[in-house]
mmCIF file of C-alpha atoms in Angstrom:
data_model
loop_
_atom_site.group_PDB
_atom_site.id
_atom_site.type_symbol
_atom_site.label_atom_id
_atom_site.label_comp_id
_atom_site.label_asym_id
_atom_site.label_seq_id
_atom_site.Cartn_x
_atom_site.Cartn_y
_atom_site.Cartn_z
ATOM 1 C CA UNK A 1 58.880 4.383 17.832
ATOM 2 C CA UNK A 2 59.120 4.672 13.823
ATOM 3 C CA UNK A 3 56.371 6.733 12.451
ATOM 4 C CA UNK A 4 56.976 5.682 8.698
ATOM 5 C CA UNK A 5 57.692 2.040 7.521
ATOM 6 C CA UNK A 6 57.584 0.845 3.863
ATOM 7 C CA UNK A 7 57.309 -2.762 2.865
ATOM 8 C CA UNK A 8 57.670 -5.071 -0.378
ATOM 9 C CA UNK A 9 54.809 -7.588 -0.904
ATOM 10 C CA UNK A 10 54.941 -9.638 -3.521
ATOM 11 C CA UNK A 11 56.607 -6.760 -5.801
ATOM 12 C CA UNK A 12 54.108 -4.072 -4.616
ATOM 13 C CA UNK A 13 54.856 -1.220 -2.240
ATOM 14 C CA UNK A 14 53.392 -0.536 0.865
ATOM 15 C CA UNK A 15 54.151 2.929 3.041
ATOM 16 C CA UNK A 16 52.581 4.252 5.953
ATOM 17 C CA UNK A 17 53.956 8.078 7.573
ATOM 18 C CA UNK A 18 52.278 8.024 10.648
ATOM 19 C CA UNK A 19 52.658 11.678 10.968
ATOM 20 C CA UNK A 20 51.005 12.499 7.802
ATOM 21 C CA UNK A 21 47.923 10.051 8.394
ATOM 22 C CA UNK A 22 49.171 8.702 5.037
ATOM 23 C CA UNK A 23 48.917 5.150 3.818
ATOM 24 C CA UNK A 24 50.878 4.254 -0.027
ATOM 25 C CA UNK A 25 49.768 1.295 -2.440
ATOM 26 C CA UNK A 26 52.291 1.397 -5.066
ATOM 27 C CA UNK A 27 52.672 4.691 -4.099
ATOM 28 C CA UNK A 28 48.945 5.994 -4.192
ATOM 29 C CA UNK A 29 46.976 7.807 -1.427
ATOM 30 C CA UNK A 30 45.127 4.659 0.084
ATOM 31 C CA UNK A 31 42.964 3.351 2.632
ATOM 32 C CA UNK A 32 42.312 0.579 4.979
ATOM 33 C CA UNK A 33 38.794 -0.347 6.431
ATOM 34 C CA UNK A 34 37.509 -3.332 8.567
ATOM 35 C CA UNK A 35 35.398 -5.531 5.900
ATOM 36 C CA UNK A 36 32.960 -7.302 7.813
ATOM 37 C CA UNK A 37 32.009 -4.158 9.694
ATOM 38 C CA UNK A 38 32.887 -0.869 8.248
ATOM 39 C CA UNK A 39 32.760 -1.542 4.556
ATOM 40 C CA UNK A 40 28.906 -3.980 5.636
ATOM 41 C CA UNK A 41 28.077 -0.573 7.115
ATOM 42 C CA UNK A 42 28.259 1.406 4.355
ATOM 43 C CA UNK A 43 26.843 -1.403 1.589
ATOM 44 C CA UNK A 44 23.612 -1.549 4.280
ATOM 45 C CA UNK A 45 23.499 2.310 4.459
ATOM 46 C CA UNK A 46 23.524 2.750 0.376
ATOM 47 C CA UNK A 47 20.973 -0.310 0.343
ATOM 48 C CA UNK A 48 18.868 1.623 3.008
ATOM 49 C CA UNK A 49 18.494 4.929 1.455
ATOM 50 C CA UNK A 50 18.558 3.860 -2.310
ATOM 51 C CA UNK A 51 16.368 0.281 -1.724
ATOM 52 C CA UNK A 52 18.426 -2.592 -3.051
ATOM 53 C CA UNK A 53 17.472 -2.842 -6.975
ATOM 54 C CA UNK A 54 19.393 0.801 -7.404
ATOM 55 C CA UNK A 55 21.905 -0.083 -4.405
ATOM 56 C CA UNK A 56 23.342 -2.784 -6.663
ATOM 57 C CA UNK A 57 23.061 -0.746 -9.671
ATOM 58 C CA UNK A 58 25.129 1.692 -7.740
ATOM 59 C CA UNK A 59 27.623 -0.754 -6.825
ATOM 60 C CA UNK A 60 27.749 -2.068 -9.827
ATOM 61 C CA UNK A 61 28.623 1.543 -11.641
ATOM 62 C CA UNK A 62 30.992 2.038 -9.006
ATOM 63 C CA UNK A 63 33.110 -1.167 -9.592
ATOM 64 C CA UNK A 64 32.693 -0.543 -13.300
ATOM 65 C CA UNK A 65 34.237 3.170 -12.978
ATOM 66 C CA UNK A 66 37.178 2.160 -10.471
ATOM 67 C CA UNK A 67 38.273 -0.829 -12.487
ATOM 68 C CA UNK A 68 38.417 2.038 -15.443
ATOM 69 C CA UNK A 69 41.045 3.775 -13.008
ATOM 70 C CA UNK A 70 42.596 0.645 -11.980
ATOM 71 C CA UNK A 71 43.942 0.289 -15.835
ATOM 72 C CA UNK A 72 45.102 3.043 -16.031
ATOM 73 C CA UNK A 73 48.041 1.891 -13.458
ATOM 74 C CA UNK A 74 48.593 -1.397 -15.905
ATOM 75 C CA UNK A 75 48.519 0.904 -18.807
ATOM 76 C CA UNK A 76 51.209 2.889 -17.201
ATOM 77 C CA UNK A 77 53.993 0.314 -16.975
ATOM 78 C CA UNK A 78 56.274 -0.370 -19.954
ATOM 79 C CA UNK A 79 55.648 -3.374 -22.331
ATOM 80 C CA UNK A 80 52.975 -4.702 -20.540
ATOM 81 C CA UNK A 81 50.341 -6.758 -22.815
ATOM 82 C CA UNK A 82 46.924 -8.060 -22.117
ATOM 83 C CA UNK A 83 47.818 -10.919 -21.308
ATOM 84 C CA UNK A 84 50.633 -9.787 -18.972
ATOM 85 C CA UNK A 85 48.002 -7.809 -17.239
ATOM 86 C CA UNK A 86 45.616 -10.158 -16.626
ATOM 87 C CA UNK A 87 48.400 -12.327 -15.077
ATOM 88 C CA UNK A 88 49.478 -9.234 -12.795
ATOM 89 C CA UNK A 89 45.754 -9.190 -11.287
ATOM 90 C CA UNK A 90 46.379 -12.228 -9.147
ATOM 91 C CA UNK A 91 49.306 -10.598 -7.399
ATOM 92 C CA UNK A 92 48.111 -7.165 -7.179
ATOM 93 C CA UNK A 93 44.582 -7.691 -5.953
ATOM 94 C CA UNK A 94 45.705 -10.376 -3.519
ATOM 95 C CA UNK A 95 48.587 -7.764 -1.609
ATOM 96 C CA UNK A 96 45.786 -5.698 -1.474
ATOM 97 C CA UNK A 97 43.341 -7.665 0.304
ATOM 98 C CA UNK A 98 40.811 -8.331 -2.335
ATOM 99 C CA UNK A 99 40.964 -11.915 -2.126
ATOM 100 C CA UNK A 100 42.471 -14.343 -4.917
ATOM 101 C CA UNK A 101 41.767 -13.486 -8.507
ATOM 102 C CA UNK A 102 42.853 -16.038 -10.651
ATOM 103 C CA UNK A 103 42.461 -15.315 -15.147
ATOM 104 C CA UNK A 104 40.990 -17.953 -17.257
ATOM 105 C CA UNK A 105 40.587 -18.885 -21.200
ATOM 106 C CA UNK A 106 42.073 -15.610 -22.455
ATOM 107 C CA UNK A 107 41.368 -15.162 -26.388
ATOM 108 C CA UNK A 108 42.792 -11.750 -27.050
ATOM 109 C CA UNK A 109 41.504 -11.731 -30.644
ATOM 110 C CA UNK A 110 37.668 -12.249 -29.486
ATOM 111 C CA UNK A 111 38.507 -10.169 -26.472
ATOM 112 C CA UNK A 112 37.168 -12.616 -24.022
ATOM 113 C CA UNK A 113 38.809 -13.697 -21.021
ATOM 114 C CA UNK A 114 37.350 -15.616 -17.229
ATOM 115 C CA UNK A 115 38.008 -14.493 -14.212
ATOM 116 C CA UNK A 116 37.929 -17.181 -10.995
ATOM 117 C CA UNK A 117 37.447 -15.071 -7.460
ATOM 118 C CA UNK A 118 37.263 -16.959 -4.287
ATOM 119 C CA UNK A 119 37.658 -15.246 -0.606
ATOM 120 C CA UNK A 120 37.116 -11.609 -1.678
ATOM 121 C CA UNK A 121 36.333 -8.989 0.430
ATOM 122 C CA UNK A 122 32.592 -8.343 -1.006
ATOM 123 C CA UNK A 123 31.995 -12.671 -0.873
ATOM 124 C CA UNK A 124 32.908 -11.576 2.650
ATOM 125 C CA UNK A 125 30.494 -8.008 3.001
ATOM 126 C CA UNK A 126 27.777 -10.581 1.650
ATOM 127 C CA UNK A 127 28.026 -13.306 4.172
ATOM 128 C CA UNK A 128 27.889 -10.283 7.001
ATOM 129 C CA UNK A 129 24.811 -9.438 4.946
ATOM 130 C CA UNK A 130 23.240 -12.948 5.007
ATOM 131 C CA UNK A 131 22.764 -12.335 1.111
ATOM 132 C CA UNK A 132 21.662 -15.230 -1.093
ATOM 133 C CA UNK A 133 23.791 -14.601 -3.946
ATOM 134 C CA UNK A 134 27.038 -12.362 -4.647
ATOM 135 C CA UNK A 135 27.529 -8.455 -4.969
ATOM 136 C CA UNK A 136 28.141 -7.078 -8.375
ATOM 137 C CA UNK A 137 31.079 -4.354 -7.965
ATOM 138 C CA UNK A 138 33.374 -7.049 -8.378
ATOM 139 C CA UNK A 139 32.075 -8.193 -11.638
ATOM 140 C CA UNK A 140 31.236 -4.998 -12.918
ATOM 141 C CA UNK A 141 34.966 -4.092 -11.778
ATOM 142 C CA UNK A 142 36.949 -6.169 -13.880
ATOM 143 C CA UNK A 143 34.549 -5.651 -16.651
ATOM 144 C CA UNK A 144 35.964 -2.244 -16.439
ATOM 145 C CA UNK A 145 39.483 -3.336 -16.097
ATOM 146 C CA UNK A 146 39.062 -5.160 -19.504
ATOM 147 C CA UNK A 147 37.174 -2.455 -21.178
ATOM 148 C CA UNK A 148 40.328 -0.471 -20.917
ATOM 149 C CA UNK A 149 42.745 -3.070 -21.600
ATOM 150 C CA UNK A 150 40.941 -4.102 -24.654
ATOM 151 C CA UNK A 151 39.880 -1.018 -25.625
ATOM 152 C CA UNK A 152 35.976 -2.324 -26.128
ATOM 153 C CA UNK A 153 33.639 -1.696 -24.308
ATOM 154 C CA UNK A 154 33.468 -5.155 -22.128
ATOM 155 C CA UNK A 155 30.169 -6.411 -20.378
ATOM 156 C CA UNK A 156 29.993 -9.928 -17.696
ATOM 157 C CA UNK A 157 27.928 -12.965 -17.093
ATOM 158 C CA UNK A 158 28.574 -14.253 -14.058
ATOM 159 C CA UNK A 159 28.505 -18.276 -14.182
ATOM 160 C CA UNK A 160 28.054 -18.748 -10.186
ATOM 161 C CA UNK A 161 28.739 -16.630 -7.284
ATOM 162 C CA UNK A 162 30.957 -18.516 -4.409
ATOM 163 C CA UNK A 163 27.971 -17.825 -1.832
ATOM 164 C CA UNK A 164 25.860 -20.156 -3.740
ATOM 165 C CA UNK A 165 28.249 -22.746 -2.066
ATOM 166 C CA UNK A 166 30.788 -23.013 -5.137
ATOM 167 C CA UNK A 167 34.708 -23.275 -4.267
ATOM 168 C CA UNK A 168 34.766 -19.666 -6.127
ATOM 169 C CA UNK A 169 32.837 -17.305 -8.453
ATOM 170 C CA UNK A 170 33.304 -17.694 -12.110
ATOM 171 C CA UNK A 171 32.638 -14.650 -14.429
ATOM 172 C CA UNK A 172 32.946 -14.841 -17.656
ATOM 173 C CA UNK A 173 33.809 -11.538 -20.154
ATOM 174 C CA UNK A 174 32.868 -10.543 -23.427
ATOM 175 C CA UNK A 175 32.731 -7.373 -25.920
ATOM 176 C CA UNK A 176 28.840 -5.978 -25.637
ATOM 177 C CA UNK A 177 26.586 -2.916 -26.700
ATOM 178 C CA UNK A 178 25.556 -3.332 -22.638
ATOM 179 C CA UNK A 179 27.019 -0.545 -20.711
ATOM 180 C CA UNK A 180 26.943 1.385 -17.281
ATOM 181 C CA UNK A 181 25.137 4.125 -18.596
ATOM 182 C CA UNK A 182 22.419 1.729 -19.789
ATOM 183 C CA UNK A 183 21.571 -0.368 -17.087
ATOM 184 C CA UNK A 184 21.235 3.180 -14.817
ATOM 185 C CA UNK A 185 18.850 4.385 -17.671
ATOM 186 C CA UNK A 186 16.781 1.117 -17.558
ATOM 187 C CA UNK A 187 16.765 1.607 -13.635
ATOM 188 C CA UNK A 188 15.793 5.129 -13.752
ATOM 189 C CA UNK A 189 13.059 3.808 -16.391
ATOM 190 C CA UNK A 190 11.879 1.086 -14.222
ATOM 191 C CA UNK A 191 11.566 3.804 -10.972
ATOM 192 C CA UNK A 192 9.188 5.954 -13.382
ATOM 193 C CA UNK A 193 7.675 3.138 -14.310
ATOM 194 C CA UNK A 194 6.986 2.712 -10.582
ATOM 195 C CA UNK A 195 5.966 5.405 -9.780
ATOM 196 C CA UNK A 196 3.700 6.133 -13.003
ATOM 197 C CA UNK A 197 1.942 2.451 -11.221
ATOM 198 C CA UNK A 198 1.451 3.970 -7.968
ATOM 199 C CA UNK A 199 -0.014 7.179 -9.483
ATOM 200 C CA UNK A 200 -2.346 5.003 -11.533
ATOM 201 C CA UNK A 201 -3.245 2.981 -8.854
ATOM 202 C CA UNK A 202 -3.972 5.837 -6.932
ATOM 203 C CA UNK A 203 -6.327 7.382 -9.640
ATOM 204 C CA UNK A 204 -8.118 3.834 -10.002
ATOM 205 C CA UNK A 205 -8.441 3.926 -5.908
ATOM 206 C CA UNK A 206 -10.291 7.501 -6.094
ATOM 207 C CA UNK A 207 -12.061 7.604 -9.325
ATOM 208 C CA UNK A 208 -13.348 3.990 -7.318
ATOM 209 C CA UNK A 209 -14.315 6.220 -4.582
ATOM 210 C CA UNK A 210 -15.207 9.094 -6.887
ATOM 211 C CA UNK A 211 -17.683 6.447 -8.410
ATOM 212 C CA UNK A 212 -19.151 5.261 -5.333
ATOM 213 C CA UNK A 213 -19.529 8.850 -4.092
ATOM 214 C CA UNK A 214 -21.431 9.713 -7.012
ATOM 215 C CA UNK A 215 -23.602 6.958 -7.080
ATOM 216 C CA UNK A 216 -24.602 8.004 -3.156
ATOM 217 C CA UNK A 217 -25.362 11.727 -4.107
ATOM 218 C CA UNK A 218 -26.655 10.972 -7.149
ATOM 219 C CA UNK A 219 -30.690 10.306 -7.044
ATOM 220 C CA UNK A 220 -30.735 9.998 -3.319
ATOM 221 C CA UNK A 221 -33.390 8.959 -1.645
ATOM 222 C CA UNK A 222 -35.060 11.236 0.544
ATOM 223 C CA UNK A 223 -37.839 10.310 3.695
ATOM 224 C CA UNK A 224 -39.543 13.839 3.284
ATOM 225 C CA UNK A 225 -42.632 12.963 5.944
ATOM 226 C CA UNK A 226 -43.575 9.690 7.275
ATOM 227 C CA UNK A 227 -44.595 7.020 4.571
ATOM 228 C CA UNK A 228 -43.708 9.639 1.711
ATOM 229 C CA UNK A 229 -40.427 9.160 0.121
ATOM 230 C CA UNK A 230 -38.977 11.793 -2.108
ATOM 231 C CA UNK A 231 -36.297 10.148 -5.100
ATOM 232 C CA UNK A 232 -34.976 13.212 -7.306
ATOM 233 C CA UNK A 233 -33.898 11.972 -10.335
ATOM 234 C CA UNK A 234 -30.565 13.360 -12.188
ATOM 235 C CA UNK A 235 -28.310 13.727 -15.069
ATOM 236 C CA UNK A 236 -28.268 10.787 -17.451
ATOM 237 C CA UNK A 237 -29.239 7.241 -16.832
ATOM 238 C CA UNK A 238 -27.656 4.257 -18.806
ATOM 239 C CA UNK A 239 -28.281 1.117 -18.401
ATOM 240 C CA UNK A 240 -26.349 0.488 -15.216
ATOM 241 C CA UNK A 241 -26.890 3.460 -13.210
ATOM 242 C CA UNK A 242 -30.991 3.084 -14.059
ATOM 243 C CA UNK A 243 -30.372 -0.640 -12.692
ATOM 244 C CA UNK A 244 -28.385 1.157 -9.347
ATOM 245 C CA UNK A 245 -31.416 3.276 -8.961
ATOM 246 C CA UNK A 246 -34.103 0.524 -9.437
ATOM 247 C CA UNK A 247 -32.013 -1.550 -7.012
ATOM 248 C CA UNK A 248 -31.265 0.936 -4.556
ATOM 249 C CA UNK A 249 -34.900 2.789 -4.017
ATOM 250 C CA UNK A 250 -36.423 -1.076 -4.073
ATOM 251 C CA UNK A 251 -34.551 -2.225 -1.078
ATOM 252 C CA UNK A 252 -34.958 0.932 0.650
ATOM 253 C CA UNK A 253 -38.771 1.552 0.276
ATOM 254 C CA UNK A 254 -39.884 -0.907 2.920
ATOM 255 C CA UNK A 255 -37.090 0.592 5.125
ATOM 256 C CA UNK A 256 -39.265 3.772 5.423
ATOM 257 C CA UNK A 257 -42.366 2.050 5.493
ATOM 258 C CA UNK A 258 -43.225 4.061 1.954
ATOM 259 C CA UNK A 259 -46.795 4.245 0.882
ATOM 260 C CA UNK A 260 -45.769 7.182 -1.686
ATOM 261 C CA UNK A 261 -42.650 7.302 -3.430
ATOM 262 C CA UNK A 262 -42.569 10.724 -5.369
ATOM 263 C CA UNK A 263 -40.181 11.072 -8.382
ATOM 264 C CA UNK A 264 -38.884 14.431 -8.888
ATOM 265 C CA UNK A 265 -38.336 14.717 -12.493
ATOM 266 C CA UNK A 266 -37.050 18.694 -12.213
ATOM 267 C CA UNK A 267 -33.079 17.111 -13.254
ATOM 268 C CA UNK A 268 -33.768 15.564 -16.002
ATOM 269 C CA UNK A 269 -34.961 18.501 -18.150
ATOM 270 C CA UNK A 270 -32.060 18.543 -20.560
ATOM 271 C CA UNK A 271 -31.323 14.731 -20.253
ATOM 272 C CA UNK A 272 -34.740 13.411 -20.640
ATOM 273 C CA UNK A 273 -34.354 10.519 -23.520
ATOM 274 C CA UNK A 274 -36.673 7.536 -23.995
ATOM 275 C CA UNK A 275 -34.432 5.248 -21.765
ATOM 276 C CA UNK A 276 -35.472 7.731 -18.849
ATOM 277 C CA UNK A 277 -38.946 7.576 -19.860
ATOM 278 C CA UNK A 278 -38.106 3.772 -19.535
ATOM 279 C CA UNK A 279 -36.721 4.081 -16.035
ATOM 280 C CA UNK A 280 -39.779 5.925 -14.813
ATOM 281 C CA UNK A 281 -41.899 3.483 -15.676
ATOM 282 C CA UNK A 282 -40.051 0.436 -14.516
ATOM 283 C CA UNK A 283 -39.377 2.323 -10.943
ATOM 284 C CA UNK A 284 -43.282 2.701 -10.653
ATOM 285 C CA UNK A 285 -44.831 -0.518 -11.511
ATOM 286 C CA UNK A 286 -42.428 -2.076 -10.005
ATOM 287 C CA UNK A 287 -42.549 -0.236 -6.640
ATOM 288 C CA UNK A 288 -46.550 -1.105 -7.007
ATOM 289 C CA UNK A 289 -45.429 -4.521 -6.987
ATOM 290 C CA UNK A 290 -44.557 -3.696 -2.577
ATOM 291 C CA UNK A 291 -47.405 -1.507 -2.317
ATOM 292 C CA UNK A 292 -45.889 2.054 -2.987
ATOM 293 C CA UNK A 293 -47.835 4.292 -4.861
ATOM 294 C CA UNK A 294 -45.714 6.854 -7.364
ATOM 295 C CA UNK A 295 -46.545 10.265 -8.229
ATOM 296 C CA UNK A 296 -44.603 12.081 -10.592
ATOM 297 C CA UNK A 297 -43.294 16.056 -10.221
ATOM 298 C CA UNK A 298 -41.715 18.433 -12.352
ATOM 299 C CA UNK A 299 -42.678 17.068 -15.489
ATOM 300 C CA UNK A 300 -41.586 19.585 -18.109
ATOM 301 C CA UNK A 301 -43.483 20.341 -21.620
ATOM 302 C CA UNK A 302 -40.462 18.753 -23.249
ATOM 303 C CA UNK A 303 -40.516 15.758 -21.556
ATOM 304 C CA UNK A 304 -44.459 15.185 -22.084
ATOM 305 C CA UNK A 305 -43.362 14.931 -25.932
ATOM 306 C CA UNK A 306 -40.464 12.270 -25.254
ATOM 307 C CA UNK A 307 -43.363 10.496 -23.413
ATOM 308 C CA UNK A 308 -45.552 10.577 -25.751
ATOM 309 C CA UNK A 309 -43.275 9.680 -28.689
ATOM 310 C CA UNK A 310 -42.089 6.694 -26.597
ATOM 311 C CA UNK A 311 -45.315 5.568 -26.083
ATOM 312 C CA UNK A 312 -44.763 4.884 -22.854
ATOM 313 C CA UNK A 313 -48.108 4.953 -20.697
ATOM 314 C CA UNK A 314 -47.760 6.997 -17.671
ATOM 315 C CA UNK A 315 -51.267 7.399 -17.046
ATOM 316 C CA UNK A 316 -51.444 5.436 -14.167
ATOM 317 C CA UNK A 317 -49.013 7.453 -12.203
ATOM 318 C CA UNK A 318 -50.671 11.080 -10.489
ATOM 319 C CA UNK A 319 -48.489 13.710 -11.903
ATOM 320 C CA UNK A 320 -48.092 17.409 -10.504
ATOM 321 C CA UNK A 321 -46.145 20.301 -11.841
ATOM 322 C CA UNK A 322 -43.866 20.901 -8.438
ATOM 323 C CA UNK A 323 -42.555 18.538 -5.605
ATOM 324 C CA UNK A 324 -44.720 20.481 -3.477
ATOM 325 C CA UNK A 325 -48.028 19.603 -5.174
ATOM 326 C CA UNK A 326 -47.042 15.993 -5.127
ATOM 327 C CA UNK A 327 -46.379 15.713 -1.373
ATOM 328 C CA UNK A 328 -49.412 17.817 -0.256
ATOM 329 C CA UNK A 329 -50.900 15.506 -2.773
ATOM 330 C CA UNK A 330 -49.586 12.379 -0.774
ATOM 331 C CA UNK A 331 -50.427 13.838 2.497
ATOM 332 C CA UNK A 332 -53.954 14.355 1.610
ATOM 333 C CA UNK A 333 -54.862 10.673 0.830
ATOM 334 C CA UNK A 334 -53.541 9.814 4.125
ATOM 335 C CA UNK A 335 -55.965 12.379 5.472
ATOM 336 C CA UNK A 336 -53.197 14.864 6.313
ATOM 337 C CA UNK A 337 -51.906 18.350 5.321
ATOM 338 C CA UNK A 338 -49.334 20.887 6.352
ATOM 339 C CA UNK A 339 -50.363 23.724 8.301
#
């Protein structure tokens, strides 16, 4: 049995040495894999690791860089034109199993040229794939082909892809400022991009909870003994988180069956301002509106002159200098005191 054979296709050489492991296209190191299965393998295995945005951005790159390489082997022979070139693609990509690549509507002054695929080996990879619409190493490929041939840089548009149920895929070519390096800038870009969203959406999601945390520690309120409720008040109020409060101690008061709801004023030293001084008195009269009596604690010097200057009238409230004044206070008009 032979261990090396050699064979003439169409003008190109194939070799095999058995002995060697060695397979020769036109006398280069080569390869041979099963399309459908093999080559599908590895397109799904790049897809599952990279996703498939920077899988065909891969591809595409790929394709783009080989069909660089590729030139170099039409550059190499003697006398051979563009448009000799483009004619030698049918032949040489069709020994080799790529599938019928036919050259259109070459204009080697504008540097333009079609190219007509039909049968090739990624059509085939995409069918395996139950794809929607073609790969783009093939397009990107002989963009590089023609980027070297022309010496410009060379970019694609591809009319239709054969999987959309044409007889073939029509790409057409064309000198552009869009390159390789580019498109995997703009795909590194749109990644960040990405992930910048997810970190933002992330910061939204806990500053959310954040929010809502806040709002639960903040001005809590507190069943101290039964029928006494306890509400310290802190920080700074605006206008929403004094309508939170009002809201929030409202609904709760008949929950603990409150006849005394006792406003701890000892926060709001430093943040005392006329909108407080507000806030206090809405939260009483309107908590007298259910029955709940309010006694103020804690009131500061400082804040009896923002009262004052407001000219808001808290003289209908009982106010004590400590929280425990104003509960024993409480306690004793229910006829009660702590022992």
């Amino acid at each position: 049995m032979s261990t090396q054979a050699s064979i003439n296709v169409g003008g190109l050489s194939f070799e095999w040495n058995l002995d060697k492991g060695e397979f020769l296209f036109e006398g280069q190191n080569s390869v041979l894999f099963w399309t459908a299965t093999a080559l599908k393998m590895f397109f799904d295995t790049i897809e599952e690791i990279a996703g498939e945005d920077a899988a065909e951005v891969v591809m595409e790159t790929a394709g783009y860089r080989q069909g660089i390489v590729v030139a170099e082997y039409f550059s190499r022979m003697e006398n051979v034109n563009v448009a000799e070139a483009a004619a030698l693609i049918t032949n040489t990509y069709a020994s080799a199993g790529w599938g019928v690549a036919e050259t259109h509507k070459l204009d080697v002054e504008n540097k333009t040229i079609e190219v007509h695929l039909k049968d090739s080996w990624e059509h085939s990879i995409n069918i395996a794939q139950n794809k929607k619409t073609g790969g783009r190493f093939l397009p990107a490929h002989y963009a590089g082909i023609f980027t070297r041939l022309f010496d410009e840089n060379i970019w694609y548009e591809v009319d239709h892809f054969q999987l959309e149920g044409f007889s073939e895929t029509v790409i057409r070519y064309f000198p552009s400022e869009e390159t390789i390096e580019e498109n995997i800038h703009r795909l590194a870009r749109s990644k960040e991009a990405l992930e910048i969203r997810k970190l933002q959406n992330l910061v939204e999601e806990k500053t959310a909870e954040l929010t809502m945390l806040v709002k639960e520690l903040s001005s809590p309120i507190i069943p101290v003994l039964d029928g006494i409720v306890v509400v310290p008040l802190l920080g700074t109020y605006d206008e929403e988180r004094a309508e939170e409060l009002l809201i929030k101690t409202l609904q709760n008061l008949p929950t603990y069956k409150a006849r005394y709801l006792v406003l701890d004023l000892t926060g709001l030293n430093d943040n005392f301002t006329q909108q407080a001084a507000a806030l206090i008195e809405k939260l009483g009269a309107t908590a007298g509106l259910i029955g709940t009596e309010t006694i103020l604690v804690g009131i500061s010097p400082k804040m009896s002159m923002v009262i004052s200057e407001s000219g808001i009238d808290i003289s209908k409230f009982d106010c004590f200098q400590t929280l425990q004044h104003g509960i024993h206070f409480a306690l004793a008009q229910n006829g009660r005191s702590i022992i």
